[in-house]
mmCIF file of C-alpha atoms in Angstrom:
data_model
loop_
_atom_site.group_PDB
_atom_site.id
_atom_site.type_symbol
_atom_site.label_atom_id
_atom_site.label_comp_id
_atom_site.label_asym_id
_atom_site.label_seq_id
_atom_site.Cartn_x
_atom_site.Cartn_y
_atom_site.Cartn_z
ATOM 1 C CA MET A 1 -0.825 7.897 2.653
ATOM 2 C CA THR A 2 -3.667 5.997 0.786
ATOM 3 C CA TYR A 3 -3.327 4.307 -2.494
ATOM 4 C CA SER A 4 -5.723 6.656 -4.235
ATOM 5 C CA ALA A 5 -3.794 9.716 -3.077
ATOM 6 C CA VAL A 6 -0.604 8.582 -4.687
ATOM 7 C CA THR A 7 0.462 9.792 -8.178
ATOM 8 C CA PRO A 8 1.602 7.140 -10.681
ATOM 9 C CA MET A 9 5.236 8.248 -10.228
ATOM 10 C CA GLY A 10 4.755 8.321 -6.515
ATOM 11 C CA ILE A 11 3.532 4.690 -6.658
ATOM 12 C CA LEU A 12 6.634 3.705 -8.566
ATOM 13 C CA ALA A 13 8.939 5.485 -6.133
ATOM 14 C CA GLY A 14 7.128 3.896 -3.177
ATOM 15 C CA LEU A 15 7.351 0.519 -4.699
ATOM 16 C CA GLU A 16 11.020 0.818 -5.311
ATOM 17 C CA VAL A 17 11.676 2.060 -1.722
ATOM 18 C CA GLY A 18 9.584 -0.650 -0.162
ATOM 19 C CA MET A 19 11.066 -3.487 -2.201
ATOM 20 C CA ALA A 20 14.517 -2.156 -1.514
ATOM 21 C CA GLU A 21 13.760 -2.442 2.138
ATOM 22 C CA LEU A 22 12.839 -6.131 1.631
ATOM 23 C CA SER A 23 16.094 -6.990 -0.225
ATOM 24 C CA THR A 24 18.886 -8.699 1.487
ATOM 25 C CA PRO A 25 22.364 -9.326 -0.098
ATOM 26 C CA MET A 26 22.676 -12.790 -1.845
ATOM 27 C CA ARG A 27 19.379 -13.955 -0.630
ATOM 28 C CA VAL A 28 16.304 -11.848 -1.337
ATOM 29 C CA TYR A 29 16.438 -10.176 -4.705
ATOM 30 C CA VAL A 30 13.719 -7.658 -5.705
ATOM 31 C CA ALA A 31 12.448 -5.539 -8.563
ATOM 32 C CA ALA A 32 9.707 -3.020 -8.955
ATOM 33 C CA GLY A 33 8.700 -1.074 -12.031
ATOM 34 C CA ARG A 34 6.167 0.241 -14.414
ATOM 35 C CA PHE A 35 5.244 -1.792 -17.501
ATOM 36 C CA THR A 36 5.801 -0.141 -20.847
ATOM 37 C CA GLU A 37 3.599 -2.583 -22.730
ATOM 38 C CA PRO A 38 0.029 -1.724 -23.347
ATOM 39 C CA GLU A 39 -2.421 -3.698 -21.141
ATOM 40 C CA PRO A 40 0.172 -5.954 -19.562
ATOM 41 C CA ASP A 41 -0.881 -9.418 -18.352
ATOM 42 C CA LEU A 42 0.680 -12.500 -16.872
ATOM 43 C CA PRO A 43 3.178 -12.955 -19.706
ATOM 44 C CA GLU A 44 4.632 -9.477 -19.360
ATOM 45 C CA LEU A 45 4.881 -10.124 -15.548
ATOM 46 C CA ALA A 46 6.671 -13.479 -16.255
ATOM 47 C CA ALA A 47 9.117 -11.557 -18.616
ATOM 48 C CA ARG A 48 9.898 -9.302 -15.616
ATOM 49 C CA ILE A 49 10.452 -12.387 -13.453
ATOM 50 C CA ARG A 50 12.769 -13.839 -16.099
ATOM 51 C CA LEU A 51 14.866 -10.588 -15.884
ATOM 52 C CA LEU A 52 15.100 -10.933 -12.145
ATOM 53 C CA LEU A 53 16.286 -14.614 -12.587
ATOM 54 C CA ALA A 54 18.825 -13.469 -15.092
ATOM 55 C CA GLU A 55 20.045 -10.939 -12.658
ATOM 56 C CA ILE A 56 20.490 -13.581 -9.909
ATOM 57 C CA ALA A 57 22.278 -15.944 -12.365
ATOM 58 C CA ALA A 58 24.779 -13.153 -13.325
ATOM 59 C CA ASP A 59 25.420 -12.363 -9.615
ATOM 60 C CA GLU A 60 28.968 -13.590 -8.926
ATOM 61 C CA ALA A 61 27.724 -15.133 -5.581
ATOM 62 C CA TRP A 62 25.294 -17.425 -7.324
ATOM 63 C CA ARG A 63 27.342 -18.312 -10.460
ATOM 64 C CA ARG A 64 28.953 -21.336 -8.873
ATOM 65 C CA PHE A 65 25.533 -22.719 -7.709
ATOM 66 C CA LEU A 66 24.007 -22.030 -11.067
ATOM 67 C CA PRO A 67 26.536 -23.150 -13.673
ATOM 68 C CA GLY A 68 25.114 -22.987 -17.161
ATOM 69 C CA TYR A 69 21.698 -21.936 -15.847
ATOM 70 C CA ALA A 70 19.445 -19.808 -18.077
ATOM 71 C CA PRO A 71 16.072 -18.524 -16.757
ATOM 72 C CA PRO A 72 13.231 -20.545 -18.117
ATOM 73 C CA PRO A 73 11.225 -19.226 -21.014
ATOM 74 C CA VAL A 74 8.299 -16.990 -20.230
ATOM 75 C CA ARG A 75 5.696 -19.603 -20.921
ATOM 76 C CA GLU A 76 7.281 -22.044 -18.377
ATOM 77 C CA ILE A 77 7.326 -19.226 -15.826
ATOM 78 C CA CYS A 78 3.742 -18.514 -16.399
ATOM 79 C CA ALA A 79 2.983 -22.266 -15.894
ATOM 80 C CA ALA A 80 4.863 -22.280 -12.595
ATOM 81 C CA LEU A 81 2.833 -19.531 -11.105
ATOM 82 C CA GLU A 82 -0.119 -19.920 -8.832
ATOM 83 C CA PRO A 83 -2.460 -17.114 -7.636
ATOM 84 C CA VAL A 84 -2.268 -15.781 -4.182
ATOM 85 C CA GLU A 85 -5.207 -14.135 -2.377
ATOM 86 C CA MET A 86 -4.931 -10.414 -1.841
ATOM 87 C CA HIS A 87 -5.340 -10.814 1.938
ATOM 88 C CA GLU A 88 -2.425 -13.229 2.001
ATOM 89 C CA ALA A 89 0.072 -11.160 -0.031
ATOM 90 C CA ALA A 90 1.626 -8.910 2.553
ATOM 91 C CA ALA A 91 2.189 -11.700 5.033
ATOM 92 C CA PHE A 92 3.667 -13.825 2.222
ATOM 93 C CA LEU A 93 5.887 -11.108 1.048
ATOM 94 C CA ALA A 94 7.073 -10.285 4.576
ATOM 95 C CA GLY A 95 7.814 -13.897 5.245
ATOM 96 C CA LEU A 96 9.641 -14.282 2.126
ATOM 97 C CA ALA A 97 11.936 -11.394 2.897
ATOM 98 C CA ALA A 98 12.425 -12.218 6.597
ATOM 99 C CA VAL A 99 12.612 -15.976 6.932
ATOM 100 C CA ASP A 100 15.254 -18.237 5.422
ATOM 101 C CA LEU A 101 13.934 -20.888 3.150
ATOM 102 C CA VAL A 102 16.343 -23.499 4.351
ATOM 103 C CA TRP A 103 16.831 -22.604 8.006
ATOM 104 C CA PRO A 104 13.486 -21.081 9.119
ATOM 105 C CA SER A 105 14.931 -20.202 12.485
ATOM 106 C CA HIS A 106 17.333 -17.735 10.666
ATOM 107 C CA ARG A 107 16.040 -14.314 9.914
ATOM 108 C CA HIS A 108 17.208 -12.041 7.042
ATOM 109 C CA LEU A 109 15.298 -8.984 8.423
ATOM 110 C CA PRO A 110 13.518 -8.270 11.638
ATOM 111 C CA ALA A 111 9.850 -9.208 11.377
ATOM 112 C CA GLU A 112 8.604 -5.648 11.975
ATOM 113 C CA VAL A 113 10.741 -4.225 9.196
ATOM 114 C CA ALA A 114 9.574 -6.914 6.713
ATOM 115 C CA GLU A 115 5.935 -6.505 7.752
ATOM 116 C CA ARG A 116 5.909 -2.672 7.603
ATOM 117 C CA ALA A 117 7.664 -2.711 4.118
ATOM 118 C CA ALA A 118 5.434 -5.554 2.760
ATOM 119 C CA ASP A 119 2.369 -3.829 4.012
ATOM 120 C CA ARG A 120 3.307 -0.621 2.146
ATOM 121 C CA VAL A 121 4.017 -2.393 -1.096
ATOM 122 C CA VAL A 122 0.793 -4.277 -1.039
ATOM 123 C CA SER A 123 -1.176 -1.084 -0.177
ATOM 124 C CA LEU A 124 0.576 0.748 -3.077
ATOM 125 C CA LEU A 125 -0.467 -1.796 -5.542
ATOM 126 C CA GLY A 126 -3.968 -1.595 -4.247
ATOM 127 C CA PRO A 127 -6.896 -3.939 -3.570
ATOM 128 C CA GLU A 128 -7.312 -4.982 -7.137
ATOM 129 C CA ALA A 129 -3.686 -6.204 -7.556
ATOM 130 C CA SER A 130 -2.930 -9.728 -8.643
ATOM 131 C CA TRP A 131 -0.341 -11.657 -6.799
ATOM 132 C CA TRP A 132 1.457 -14.706 -8.020
ATOM 133 C CA THR A 133 3.795 -17.276 -6.459
ATOM 134 C CA ASN A 134 5.660 -20.333 -7.432
ATOM 135 C CA HIS A 135 4.177 -22.277 -4.567
ATOM 136 C CA ASP A 136 1.322 -24.650 -5.105
ATOM 137 C CA ALA A 137 -0.778 -24.006 -2.014
ATOM 138 C CA GLY A 138 -2.978 -27.190 -2.710
ATOM 139 C CA CYS A 139 -0.070 -29.656 -2.138
ATOM 140 C CA GLY A 140 2.630 -27.464 -0.552
ATOM 141 C CA ALA A 141 5.088 -27.975 -3.469
ATOM 142 C CA VAL A 142 7.191 -25.243 -5.019
ATOM 143 C CA ASN A 143 7.502 -25.000 -8.754
ATOM 144 C CA GLY A 144 11.165 -24.037 -8.805
ATOM 145 C CA LEU A 145 12.406 -21.548 -11.173
ATOM 146 C CA THR A 146 16.013 -22.201 -10.463
ATOM 147 C CA PRO A 147 17.973 -25.481 -9.763
ATOM 148 C CA VAL A 148 18.366 -24.397 -6.091
ATOM 149 C CA PHE A 149 15.764 -23.503 -3.508
ATOM 150 C CA ASP A 150 13.719 -20.488 -4.512
ATOM 151 C CA SER A 151 10.510 -18.670 -3.429
ATOM 152 C CA LEU A 152 8.759 -15.946 -5.428
ATOM 153 C CA LEU A 153 6.050 -13.445 -4.923
ATOM 154 C CA ALA A 154 4.975 -11.169 -7.752
ATOM 155 C CA GLY A 155 2.280 -8.524 -7.813
ATOM 156 C CA THR A 156 0.851 -6.271 -10.310
ATOM 157 C CA ASP A 157 -1.884 -3.674 -10.501
ATOM 158 C CA GLY A 158 -1.885 -3.715 -14.294
ATOM 159 C CA GLU A 159 0.443 -0.824 -14.543
ATOM 160 C CA HIS A 160 3.136 -1.406 -11.945
ATOM 161 C CA PHE A 161 4.787 -4.608 -10.603
ATOM 162 C CA ALA A 162 6.773 -5.765 -7.530
ATOM 163 C CA LEU A 163 8.848 -8.960 -7.379
ATOM 164 C CA ALA A 164 10.681 -10.597 -4.598
ATOM 165 C CA LEU A 165 12.523 -13.854 -4.881
ATOM 166 C CA GLN A 166 14.503 -15.574 -2.164
ATOM 167 C CA ILE A 167 17.125 -17.981 -3.298
ATOM 168 C CA ALA A 168 19.083 -20.508 -1.111
ATOM 169 C CA ASP A 169 21.315 -23.478 -1.401
ATOM 170 C CA ASP A 170 21.954 -25.930 1.348
#
């Protein structure tokens, strides 16, 4: 199935299925959807990221690690984001879903499963999609969105979005 052959509802369903395959309990949280705002841009994507962060903060498994945590405002999330090159998006997404942030030798998903799902998600968003992370590739730092370890990849084709965030505490 190619990107151009997929209907808008088919894209959304495909994104939801692909992102669900990348999710793991208490570690990798995902979201996929379709924007309702006209001409969404980075602030609208950051607002979706903020909703995902709020979902994590409300998760009983993370409440004890995040006492009093409230997701940062949209403007701070925007400031934390760095672009990811299109050709790096699938590998980044697969790694985020499969490899533990704190213990890289631990796998959350088999590499093949993560790679297949990540390739599908990136393909569905298409070659013109924009991808963002909270990693600063220039210096290797992470602009944390939570008080614990986190790693985010967010993509959008301007109509749909896909988010994956791994969270960890040592």
